[in-house]
Short mmCIF file of C-alpha atoms in Angstrom, two decimals:
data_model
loop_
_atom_site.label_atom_id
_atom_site.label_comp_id
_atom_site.label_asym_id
_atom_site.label_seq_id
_atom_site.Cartn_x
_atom_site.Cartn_y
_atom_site.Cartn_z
CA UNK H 11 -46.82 -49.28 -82.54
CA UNK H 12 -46.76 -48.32 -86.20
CA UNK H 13 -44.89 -46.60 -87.75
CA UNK H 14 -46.35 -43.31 -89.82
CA UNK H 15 -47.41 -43.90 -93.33
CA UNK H 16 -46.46 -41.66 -95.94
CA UNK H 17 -49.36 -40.41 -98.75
CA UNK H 18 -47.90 -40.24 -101.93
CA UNK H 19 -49.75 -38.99 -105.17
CA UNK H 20 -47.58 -39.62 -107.85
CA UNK H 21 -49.10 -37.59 -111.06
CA UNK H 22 -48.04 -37.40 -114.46
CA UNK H 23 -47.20 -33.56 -114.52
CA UNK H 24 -47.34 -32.94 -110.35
CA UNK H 25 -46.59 -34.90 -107.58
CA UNK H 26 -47.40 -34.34 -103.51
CA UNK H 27 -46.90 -36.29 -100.56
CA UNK H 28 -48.61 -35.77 -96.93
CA UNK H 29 -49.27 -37.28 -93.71
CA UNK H 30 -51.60 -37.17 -91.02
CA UNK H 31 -51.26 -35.32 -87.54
CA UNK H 32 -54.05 -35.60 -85.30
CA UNK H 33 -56.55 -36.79 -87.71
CA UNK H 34 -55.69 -33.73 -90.41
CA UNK H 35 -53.79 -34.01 -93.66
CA UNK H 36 -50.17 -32.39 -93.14
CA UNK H 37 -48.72 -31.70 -96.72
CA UNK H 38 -44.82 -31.84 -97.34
CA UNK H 39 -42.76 -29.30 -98.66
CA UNK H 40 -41.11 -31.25 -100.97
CA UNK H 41 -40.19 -28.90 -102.93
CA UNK H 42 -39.10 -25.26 -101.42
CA UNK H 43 -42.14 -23.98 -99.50
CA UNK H 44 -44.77 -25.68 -102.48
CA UNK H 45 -47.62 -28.35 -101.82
CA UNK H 46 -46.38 -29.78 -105.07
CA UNK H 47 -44.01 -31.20 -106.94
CA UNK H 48 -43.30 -31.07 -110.85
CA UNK H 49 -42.69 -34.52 -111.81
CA UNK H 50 -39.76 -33.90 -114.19
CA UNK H 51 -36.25 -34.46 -114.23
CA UNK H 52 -32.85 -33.32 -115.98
CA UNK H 53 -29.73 -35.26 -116.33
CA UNK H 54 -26.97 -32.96 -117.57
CA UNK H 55 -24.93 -34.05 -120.20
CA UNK H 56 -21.91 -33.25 -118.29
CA UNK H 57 -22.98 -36.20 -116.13
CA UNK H 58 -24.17 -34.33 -112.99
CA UNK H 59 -26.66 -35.10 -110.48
CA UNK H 60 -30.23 -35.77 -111.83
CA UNK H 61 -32.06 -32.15 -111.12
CA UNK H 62 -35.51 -32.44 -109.58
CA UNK H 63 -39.36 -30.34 -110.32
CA UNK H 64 -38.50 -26.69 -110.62
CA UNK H 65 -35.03 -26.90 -110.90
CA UNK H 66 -35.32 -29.65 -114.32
CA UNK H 67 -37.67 -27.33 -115.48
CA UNK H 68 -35.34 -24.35 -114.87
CA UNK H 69 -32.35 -26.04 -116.65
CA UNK H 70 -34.72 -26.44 -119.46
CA UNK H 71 -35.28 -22.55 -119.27
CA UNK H 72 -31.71 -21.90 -119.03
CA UNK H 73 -30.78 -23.72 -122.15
CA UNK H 74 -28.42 -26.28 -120.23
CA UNK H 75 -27.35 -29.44 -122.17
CA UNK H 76 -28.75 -32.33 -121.19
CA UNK H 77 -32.23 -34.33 -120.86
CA UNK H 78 -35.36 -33.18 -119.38
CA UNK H 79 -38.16 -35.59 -119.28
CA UNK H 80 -41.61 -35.25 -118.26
CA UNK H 81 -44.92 -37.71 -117.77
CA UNK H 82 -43.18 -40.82 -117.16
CA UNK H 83 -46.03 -41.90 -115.36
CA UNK H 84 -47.93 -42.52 -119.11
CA UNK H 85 -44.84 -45.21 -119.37
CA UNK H 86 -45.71 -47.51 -116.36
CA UNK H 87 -46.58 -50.75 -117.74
CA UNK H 88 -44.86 -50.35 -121.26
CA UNK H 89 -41.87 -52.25 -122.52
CA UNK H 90 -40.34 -48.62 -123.00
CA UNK H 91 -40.47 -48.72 -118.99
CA UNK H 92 -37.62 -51.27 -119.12
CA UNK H 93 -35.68 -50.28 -122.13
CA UNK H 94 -32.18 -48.99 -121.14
CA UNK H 95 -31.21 -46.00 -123.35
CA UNK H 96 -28.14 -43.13 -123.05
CA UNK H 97 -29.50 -40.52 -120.76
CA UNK H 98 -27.20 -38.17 -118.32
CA UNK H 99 -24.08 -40.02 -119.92
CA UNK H 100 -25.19 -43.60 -118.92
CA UNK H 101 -27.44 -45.85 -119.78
CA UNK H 102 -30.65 -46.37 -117.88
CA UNK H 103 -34.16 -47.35 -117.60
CA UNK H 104 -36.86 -45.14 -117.14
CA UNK H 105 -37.76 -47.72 -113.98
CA UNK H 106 -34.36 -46.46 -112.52
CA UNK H 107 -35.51 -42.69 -113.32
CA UNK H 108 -39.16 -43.46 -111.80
CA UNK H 109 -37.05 -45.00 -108.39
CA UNK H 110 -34.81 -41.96 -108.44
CA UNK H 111 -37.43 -39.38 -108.21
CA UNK H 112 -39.35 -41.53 -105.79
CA UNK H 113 -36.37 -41.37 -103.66
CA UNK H 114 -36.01 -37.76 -104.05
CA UNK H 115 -40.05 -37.25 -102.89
CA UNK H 116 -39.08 -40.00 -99.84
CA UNK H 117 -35.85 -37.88 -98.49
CA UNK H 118 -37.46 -34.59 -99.02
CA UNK H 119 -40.79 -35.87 -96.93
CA UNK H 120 -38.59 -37.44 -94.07
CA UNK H 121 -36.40 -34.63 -93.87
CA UNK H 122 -39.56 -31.98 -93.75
CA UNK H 123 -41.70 -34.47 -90.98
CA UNK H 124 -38.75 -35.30 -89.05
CA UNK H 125 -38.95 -39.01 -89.70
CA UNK H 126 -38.50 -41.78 -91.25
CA UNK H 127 -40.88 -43.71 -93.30
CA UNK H 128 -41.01 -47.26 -94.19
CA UNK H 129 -44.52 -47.55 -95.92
CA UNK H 130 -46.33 -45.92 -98.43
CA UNK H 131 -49.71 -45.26 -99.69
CA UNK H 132 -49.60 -44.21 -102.93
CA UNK H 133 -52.26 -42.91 -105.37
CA UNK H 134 -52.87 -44.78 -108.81
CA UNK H 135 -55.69 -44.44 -111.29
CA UNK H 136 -58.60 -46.61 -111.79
CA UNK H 137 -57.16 -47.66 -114.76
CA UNK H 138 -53.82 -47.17 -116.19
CA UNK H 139 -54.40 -48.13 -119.43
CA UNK H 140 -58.03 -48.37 -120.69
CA UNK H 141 -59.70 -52.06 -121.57
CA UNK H 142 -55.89 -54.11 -120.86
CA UNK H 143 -56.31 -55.82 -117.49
CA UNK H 144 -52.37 -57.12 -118.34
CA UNK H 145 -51.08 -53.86 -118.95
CA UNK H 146 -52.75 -52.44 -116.43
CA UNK H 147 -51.63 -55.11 -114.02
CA UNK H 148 -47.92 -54.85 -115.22
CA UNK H 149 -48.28 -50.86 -114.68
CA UNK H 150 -48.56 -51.34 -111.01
CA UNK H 151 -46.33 -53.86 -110.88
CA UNK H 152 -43.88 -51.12 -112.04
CA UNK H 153 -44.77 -48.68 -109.37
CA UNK H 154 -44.71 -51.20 -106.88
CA UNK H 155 -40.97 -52.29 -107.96
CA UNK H 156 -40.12 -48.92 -107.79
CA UNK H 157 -41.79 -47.60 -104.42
CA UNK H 158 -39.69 -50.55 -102.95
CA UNK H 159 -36.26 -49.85 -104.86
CA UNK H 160 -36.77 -46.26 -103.33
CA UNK H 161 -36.71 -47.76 -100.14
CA UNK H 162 -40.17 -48.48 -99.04
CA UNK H 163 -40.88 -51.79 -97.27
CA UNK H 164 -45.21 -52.07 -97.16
CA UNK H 165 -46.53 -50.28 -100.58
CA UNK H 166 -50.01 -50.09 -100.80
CA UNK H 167 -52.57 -48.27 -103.43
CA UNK H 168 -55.65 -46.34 -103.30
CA UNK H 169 -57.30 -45.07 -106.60
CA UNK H 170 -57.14 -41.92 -106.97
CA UNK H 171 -60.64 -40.41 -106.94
CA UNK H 172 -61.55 -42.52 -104.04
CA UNK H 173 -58.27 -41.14 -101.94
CA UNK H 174 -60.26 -37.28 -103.28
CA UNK H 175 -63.87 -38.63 -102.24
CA UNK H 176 -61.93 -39.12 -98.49
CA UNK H 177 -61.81 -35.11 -98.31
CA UNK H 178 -65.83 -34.56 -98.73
CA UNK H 179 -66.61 -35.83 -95.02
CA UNK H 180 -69.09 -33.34 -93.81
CA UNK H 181 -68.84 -31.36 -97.19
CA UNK H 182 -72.43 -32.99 -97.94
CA UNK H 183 -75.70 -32.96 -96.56
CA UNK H 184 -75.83 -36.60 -95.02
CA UNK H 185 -76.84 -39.26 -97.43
CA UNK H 186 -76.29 -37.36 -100.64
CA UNK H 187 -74.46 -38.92 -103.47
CA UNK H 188 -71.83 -37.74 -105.16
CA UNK H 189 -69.21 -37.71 -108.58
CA UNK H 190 -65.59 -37.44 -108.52
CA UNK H 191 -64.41 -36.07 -111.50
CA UNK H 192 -60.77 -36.40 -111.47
CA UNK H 193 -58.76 -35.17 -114.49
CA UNK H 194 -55.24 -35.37 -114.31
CA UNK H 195 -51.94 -35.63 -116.78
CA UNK H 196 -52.86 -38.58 -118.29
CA UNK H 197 -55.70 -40.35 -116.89
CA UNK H 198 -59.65 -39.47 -116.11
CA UNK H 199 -61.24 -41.25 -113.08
CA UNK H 200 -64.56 -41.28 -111.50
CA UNK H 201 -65.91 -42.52 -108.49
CA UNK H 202 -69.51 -42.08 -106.95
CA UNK H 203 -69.84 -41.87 -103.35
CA UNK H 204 -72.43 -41.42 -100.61
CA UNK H 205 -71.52 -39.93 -97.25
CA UNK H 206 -72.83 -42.26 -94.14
CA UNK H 207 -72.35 -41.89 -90.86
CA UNK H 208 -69.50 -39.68 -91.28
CA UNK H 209 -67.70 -42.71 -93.22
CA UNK H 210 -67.32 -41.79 -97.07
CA UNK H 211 -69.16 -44.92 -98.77
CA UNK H 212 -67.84 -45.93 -102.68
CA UNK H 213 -70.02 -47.26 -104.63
CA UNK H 214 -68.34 -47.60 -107.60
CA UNK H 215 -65.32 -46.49 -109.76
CA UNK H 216 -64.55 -46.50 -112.85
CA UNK H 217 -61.58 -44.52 -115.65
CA UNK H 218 -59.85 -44.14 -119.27
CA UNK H 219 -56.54 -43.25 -120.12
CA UNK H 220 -57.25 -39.95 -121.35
CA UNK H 221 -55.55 -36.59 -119.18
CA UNK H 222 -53.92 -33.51 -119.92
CA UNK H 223 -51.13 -34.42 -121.91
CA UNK H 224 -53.77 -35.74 -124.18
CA UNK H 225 -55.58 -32.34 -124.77
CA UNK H 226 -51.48 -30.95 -124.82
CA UNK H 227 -51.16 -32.99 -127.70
CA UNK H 228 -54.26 -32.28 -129.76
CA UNK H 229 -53.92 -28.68 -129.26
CA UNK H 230 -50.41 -28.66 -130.24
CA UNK H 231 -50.92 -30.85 -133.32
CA UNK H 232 -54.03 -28.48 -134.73
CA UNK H 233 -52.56 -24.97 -133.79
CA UNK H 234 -48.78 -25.75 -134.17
CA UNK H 235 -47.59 -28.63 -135.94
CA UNK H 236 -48.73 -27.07 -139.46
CA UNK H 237 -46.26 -24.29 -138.79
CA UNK H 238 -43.45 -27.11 -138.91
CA UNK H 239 -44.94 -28.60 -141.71
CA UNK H 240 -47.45 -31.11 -140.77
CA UNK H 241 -50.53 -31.48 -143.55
CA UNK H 242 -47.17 -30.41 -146.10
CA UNK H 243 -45.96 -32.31 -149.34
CA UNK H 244 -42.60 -34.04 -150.88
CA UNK H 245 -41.74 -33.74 -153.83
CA UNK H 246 -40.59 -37.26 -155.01
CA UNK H 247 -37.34 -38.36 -155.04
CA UNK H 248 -38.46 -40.23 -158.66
CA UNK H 249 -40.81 -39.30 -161.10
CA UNK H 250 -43.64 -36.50 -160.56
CA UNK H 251 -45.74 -35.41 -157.99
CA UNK H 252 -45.52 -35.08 -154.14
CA UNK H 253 -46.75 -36.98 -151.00
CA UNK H 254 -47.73 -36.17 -148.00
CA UNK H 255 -45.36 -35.31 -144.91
CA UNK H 256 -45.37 -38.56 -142.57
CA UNK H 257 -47.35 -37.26 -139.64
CA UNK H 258 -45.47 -39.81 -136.82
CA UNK H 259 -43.00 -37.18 -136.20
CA UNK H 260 -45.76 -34.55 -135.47
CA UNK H 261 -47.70 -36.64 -133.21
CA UNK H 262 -44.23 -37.47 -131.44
CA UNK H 263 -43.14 -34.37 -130.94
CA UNK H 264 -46.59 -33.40 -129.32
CA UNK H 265 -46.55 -36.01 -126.91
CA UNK H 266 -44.76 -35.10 -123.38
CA UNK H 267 -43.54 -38.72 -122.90
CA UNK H 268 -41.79 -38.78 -126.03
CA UNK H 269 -40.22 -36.12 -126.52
CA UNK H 270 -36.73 -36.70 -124.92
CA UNK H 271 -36.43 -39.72 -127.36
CA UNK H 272 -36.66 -37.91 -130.34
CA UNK H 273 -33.55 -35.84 -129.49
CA UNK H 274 -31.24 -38.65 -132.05
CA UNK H 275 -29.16 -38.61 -134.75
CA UNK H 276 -31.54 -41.15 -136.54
CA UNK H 277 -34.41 -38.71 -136.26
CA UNK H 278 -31.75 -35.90 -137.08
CA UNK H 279 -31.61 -37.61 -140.45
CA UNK H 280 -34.68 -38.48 -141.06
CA UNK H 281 -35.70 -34.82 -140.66
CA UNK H 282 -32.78 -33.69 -142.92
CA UNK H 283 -34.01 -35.82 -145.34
CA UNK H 284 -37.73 -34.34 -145.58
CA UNK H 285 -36.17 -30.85 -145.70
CA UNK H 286 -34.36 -32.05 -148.77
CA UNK H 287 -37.66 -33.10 -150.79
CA UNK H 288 -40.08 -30.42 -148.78
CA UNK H 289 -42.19 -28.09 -151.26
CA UNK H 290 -42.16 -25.51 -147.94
CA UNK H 291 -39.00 -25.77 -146.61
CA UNK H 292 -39.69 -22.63 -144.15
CA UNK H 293 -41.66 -25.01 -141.55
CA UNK H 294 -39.59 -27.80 -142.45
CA UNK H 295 -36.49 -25.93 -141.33
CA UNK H 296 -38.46 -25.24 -138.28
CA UNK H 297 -39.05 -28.76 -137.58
CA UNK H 298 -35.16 -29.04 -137.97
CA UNK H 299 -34.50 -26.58 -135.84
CA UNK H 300 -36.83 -27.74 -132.92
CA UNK H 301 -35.43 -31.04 -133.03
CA UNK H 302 -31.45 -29.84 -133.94
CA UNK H 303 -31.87 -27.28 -130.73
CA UNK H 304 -33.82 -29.88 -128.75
CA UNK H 305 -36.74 -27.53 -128.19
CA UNK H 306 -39.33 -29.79 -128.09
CA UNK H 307 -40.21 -29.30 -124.58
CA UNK H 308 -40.23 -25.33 -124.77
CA UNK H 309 -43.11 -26.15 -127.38
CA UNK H 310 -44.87 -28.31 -125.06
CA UNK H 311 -44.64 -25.52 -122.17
CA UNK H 312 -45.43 -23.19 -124.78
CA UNK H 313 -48.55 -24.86 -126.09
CA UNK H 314 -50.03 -25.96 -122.53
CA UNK H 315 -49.80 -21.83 -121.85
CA UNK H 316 -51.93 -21.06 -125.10
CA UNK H 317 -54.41 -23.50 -123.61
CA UNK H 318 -55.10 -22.68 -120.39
CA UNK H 319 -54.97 -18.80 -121.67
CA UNK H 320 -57.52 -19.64 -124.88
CA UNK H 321 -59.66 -21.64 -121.89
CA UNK H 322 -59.47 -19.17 -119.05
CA UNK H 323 -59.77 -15.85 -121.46
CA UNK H 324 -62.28 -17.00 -123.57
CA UNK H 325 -60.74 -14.64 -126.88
CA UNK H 326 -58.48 -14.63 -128.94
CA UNK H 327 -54.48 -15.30 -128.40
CA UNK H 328 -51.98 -16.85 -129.28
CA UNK H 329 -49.03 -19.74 -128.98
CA UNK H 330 -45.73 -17.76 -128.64
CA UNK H 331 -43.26 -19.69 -130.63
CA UNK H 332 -40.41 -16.92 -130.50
CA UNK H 333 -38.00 -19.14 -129.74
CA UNK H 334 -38.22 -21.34 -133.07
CA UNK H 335 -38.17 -18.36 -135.30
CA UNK H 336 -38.51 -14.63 -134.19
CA UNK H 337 -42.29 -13.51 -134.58
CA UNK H 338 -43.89 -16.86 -134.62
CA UNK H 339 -46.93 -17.54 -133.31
CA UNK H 340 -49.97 -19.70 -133.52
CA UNK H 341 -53.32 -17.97 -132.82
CA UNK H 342 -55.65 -19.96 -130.63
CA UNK H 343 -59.32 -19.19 -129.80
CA UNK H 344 -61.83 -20.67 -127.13
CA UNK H 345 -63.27 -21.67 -130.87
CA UNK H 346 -60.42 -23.37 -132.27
CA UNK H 347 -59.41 -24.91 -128.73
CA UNK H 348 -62.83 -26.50 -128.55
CA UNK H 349 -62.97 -27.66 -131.69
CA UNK H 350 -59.51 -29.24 -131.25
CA UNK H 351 -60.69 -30.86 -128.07
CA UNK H 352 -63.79 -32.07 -129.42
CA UNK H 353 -62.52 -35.65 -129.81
CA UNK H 354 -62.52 -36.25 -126.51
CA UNK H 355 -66.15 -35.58 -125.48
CA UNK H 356 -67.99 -38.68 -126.41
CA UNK H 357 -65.08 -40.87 -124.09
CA UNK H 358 -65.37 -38.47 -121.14
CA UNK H 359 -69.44 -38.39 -121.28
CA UNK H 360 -69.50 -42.68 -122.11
CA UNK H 361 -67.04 -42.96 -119.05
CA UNK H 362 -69.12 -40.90 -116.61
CA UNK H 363 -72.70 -42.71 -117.91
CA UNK H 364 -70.10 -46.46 -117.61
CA UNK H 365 -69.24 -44.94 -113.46
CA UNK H 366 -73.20 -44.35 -113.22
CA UNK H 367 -74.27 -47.84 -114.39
CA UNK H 368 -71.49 -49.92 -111.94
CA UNK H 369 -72.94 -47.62 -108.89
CA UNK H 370 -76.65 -48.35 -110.68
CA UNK H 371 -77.52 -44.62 -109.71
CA UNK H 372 -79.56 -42.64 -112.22
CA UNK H 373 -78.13 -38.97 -113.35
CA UNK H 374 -80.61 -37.32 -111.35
CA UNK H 375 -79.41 -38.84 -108.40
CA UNK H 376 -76.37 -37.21 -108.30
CA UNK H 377 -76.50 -34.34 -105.42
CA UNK H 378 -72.81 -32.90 -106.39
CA UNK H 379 -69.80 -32.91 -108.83
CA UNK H 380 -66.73 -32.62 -107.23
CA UNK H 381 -63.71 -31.80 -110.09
CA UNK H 382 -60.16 -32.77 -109.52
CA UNK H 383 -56.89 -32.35 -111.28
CA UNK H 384 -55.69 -29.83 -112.99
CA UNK H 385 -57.42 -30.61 -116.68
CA UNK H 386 -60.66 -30.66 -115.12
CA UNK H 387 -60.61 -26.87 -115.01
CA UNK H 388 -60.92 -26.99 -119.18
CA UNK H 389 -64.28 -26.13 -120.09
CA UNK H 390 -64.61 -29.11 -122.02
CA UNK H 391 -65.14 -30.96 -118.93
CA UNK H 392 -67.09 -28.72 -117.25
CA UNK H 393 -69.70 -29.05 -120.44
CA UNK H 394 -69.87 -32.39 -119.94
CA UNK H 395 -70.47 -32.75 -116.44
CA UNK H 396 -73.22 -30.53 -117.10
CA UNK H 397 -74.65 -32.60 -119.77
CA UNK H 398 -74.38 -35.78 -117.71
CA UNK H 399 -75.92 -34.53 -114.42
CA UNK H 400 -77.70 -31.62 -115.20
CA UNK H 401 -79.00 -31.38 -111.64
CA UNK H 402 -76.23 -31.83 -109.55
CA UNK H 403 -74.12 -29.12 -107.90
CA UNK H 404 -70.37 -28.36 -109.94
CA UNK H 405 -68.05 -28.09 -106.67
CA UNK H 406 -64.17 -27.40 -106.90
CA UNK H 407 -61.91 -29.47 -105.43
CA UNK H 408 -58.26 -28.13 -104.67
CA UNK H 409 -57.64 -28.96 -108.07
CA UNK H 410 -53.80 -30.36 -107.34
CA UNK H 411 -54.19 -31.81 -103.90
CA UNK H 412 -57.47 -32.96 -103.10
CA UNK H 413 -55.84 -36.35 -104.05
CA UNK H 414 -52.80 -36.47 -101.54
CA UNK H 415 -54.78 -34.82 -98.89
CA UNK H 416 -57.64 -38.15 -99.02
CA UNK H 417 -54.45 -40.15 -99.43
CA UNK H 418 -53.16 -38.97 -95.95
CA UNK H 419 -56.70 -39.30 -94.14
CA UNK H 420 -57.00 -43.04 -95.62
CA UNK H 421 -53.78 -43.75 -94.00
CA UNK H 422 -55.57 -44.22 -90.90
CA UNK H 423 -56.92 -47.56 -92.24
CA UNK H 424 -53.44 -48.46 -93.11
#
């Protein structure tokens, strides 16, 4: 007989795990009483055990020393992945972090269901990294090493908007087909499918590396950013006139993944030394200060709030940045979020039409639009769902388990 496999979807900002009782999708507690997971983790300086979810993020909160880190799931298939460097007192790899919290999700899972698992189906995107098979390849290699380091002897994958397409059996009238619109952290995936027979056909699937952390990032660098001097001048260190901040920093510091590595003395300098030759040295000091006070997290946090507030509310608000310098604060507007986000419309609407073509179904053939993930509540996606099938039904998904729950019905072909 075998044994029970476990369904793990392994996001970049949430993670989940399930498994399935008498044909139905049993989620895990693997965290308190929650469906989900936070996929973060702090090592405190003072070498202790690596905190997990909720409780990273709440020693983040709390203002303990040490390292929180967040989206290493954007990583996979990067050089970075392998790169030891001092975290928690030691040096490791973010592959050893990846295993560690895999573990964590495995022990939790077993100890909730009361047994042990030795295989694994775990969610992955279409694509981890748009248009590089190699990288892409070497991505899941690094998930795979990892899945078994934590202790898991079959892995096996299922793309992630298929594993969500598994939970619309019976939702449909029969024959209809449907888009999967899945927007997560870091990636966007599609898949069209066509309910037959009470089987969930795919007939194609396609993604881009393009998520949450993504609109995090382009938010943060038009609303906040300027207030720590990005778009600023330095005066020269010879002769006259000034040139513009560098804007790496900025783009560094508003990127979830890399955040934790900016926290050096190297960067410590190099920030001293734009303070020095700043003609505002207000927002430059508060570009010290975030990085001095390692803050760059509590900005991240602090800028995903303004835009799911500037998205849900529709009006104006604003970015609280209190904690950088008393009274601070960024306004935000549906306005000024949209136009930040604007970028990214002609990817999402070319990767939807690109999902269409490999299925060789027309827009109007679309009965329904399921949306997944968390960033596929932003209006900008809704817009351009709209615009691509203007026909078809806009359906919610449980926006952050739809994905484990299709996982743990798909492990009955496992």
């Amino acid at each position: 007989m075998k044994s029970a496999v476990l369904a793990i979807d392994f996001g970049t900002s949430n993670s989940a795990a399930a498994v399935l009782v008498d044909g139905q999708p049993r989620r895990l507690a693997i965290e308190a009483t929650a469906d989900t997971l936070p996929t973060a983790v702090f090592f405190p300086a003072d070498r202790g055990p690596m905190r997990v979810g909720a409780a990273a993020g709440q020693a983040l909160i709390d203002g303990d020393e040490g390292r929180y880190m967040r989206a290493l799931k954007s990583i996979l298939g990067t050089s970075l992945f392998h790169e030891p460097r001092q975290i928690g007192g030691r040096r490791r790899t973010l592959s050893e972090i990846v295993t560690a919290f895999l573990r964590h999700v495995k022990h939790q899972a077993e100890a909730q269901a009361g047994m042990v698992f030795s295989r694994v189906l775990s969610g992955r995107p279409v694509h981890f990294h748009s248009a590089d098979p190699a990288r892409d390849a070497r991505a899941e290699g690094d998930l795979r090493a990892c899945y078994a380091a934590a202790g898991f002897e079959t892995v096996d994958f299922l793309f992630e908007p298929e594993a969500a397409a598994q939970t619309r059996r019976g939702q449909s009238p029969q024959g209809e087909i449907g888009l999967i619109v899945d927007i997560g952290g870091g990636t966007s995936d599609f898949s069209v499918f066509r309910e037959a027979r009470g089987r969930i056909e795919i007939l194609a699937s396609h993604g881009i590396r393009l998520g949450g952390t993504d609109f995090d990032q382009e938010v943060s660098v038009a609303h906040v950013m300027p207030l720590l001097g990005l778009g600023g001048t330095l005066r020269r260190s010879l002769g006259d006139g000034v040139l513009p901040v560098p804007n790496a920093i900025y783009r560094e510091l508003a990127t979830w993944a890399k955040i934790a590595f900016l926290y050096a003395r190297d960067t410590e300098r190099f920030v001293d030394d734009l303070l020095k030759h700043a003609t505002d040295p207000q927002a430059i000091t508060r570009l010290r200060d975030v990085i001095y006070d390692h803050l760059g997290h509590e900005l991240a946090f602090a800028v995903e709030r303004g835009k799911i507030a500037a998205n849900a509310q529709g009006v104006r608000t604003a970015i609280d940045l209190a904690f950088v310098e008393r009274g601070l604060r960024a306004p935000i507007t549906a306005g000024s979020l949209n136009a930040s986000l604007a970028v990214f419309s002609p990817p999402l609407r070319a990767a939807m039409y690109e999902t269409l073509v490999q299925a060789e179904v027309s827009p109007g053939q679309i009965g329904s639009v399921i949306l997944v993930g968390g960033s596929s509540l932003m209006g900008l996606v809704r817009r351009e769902v709209q615009m691509v099938c203007p026909t078809a039904r806009l359906e919610h998904a449980d926006a952050f388990t739809a994905v484990v729950d299709g996982l743990a019905l798909a492990t009955a072909e496992h």
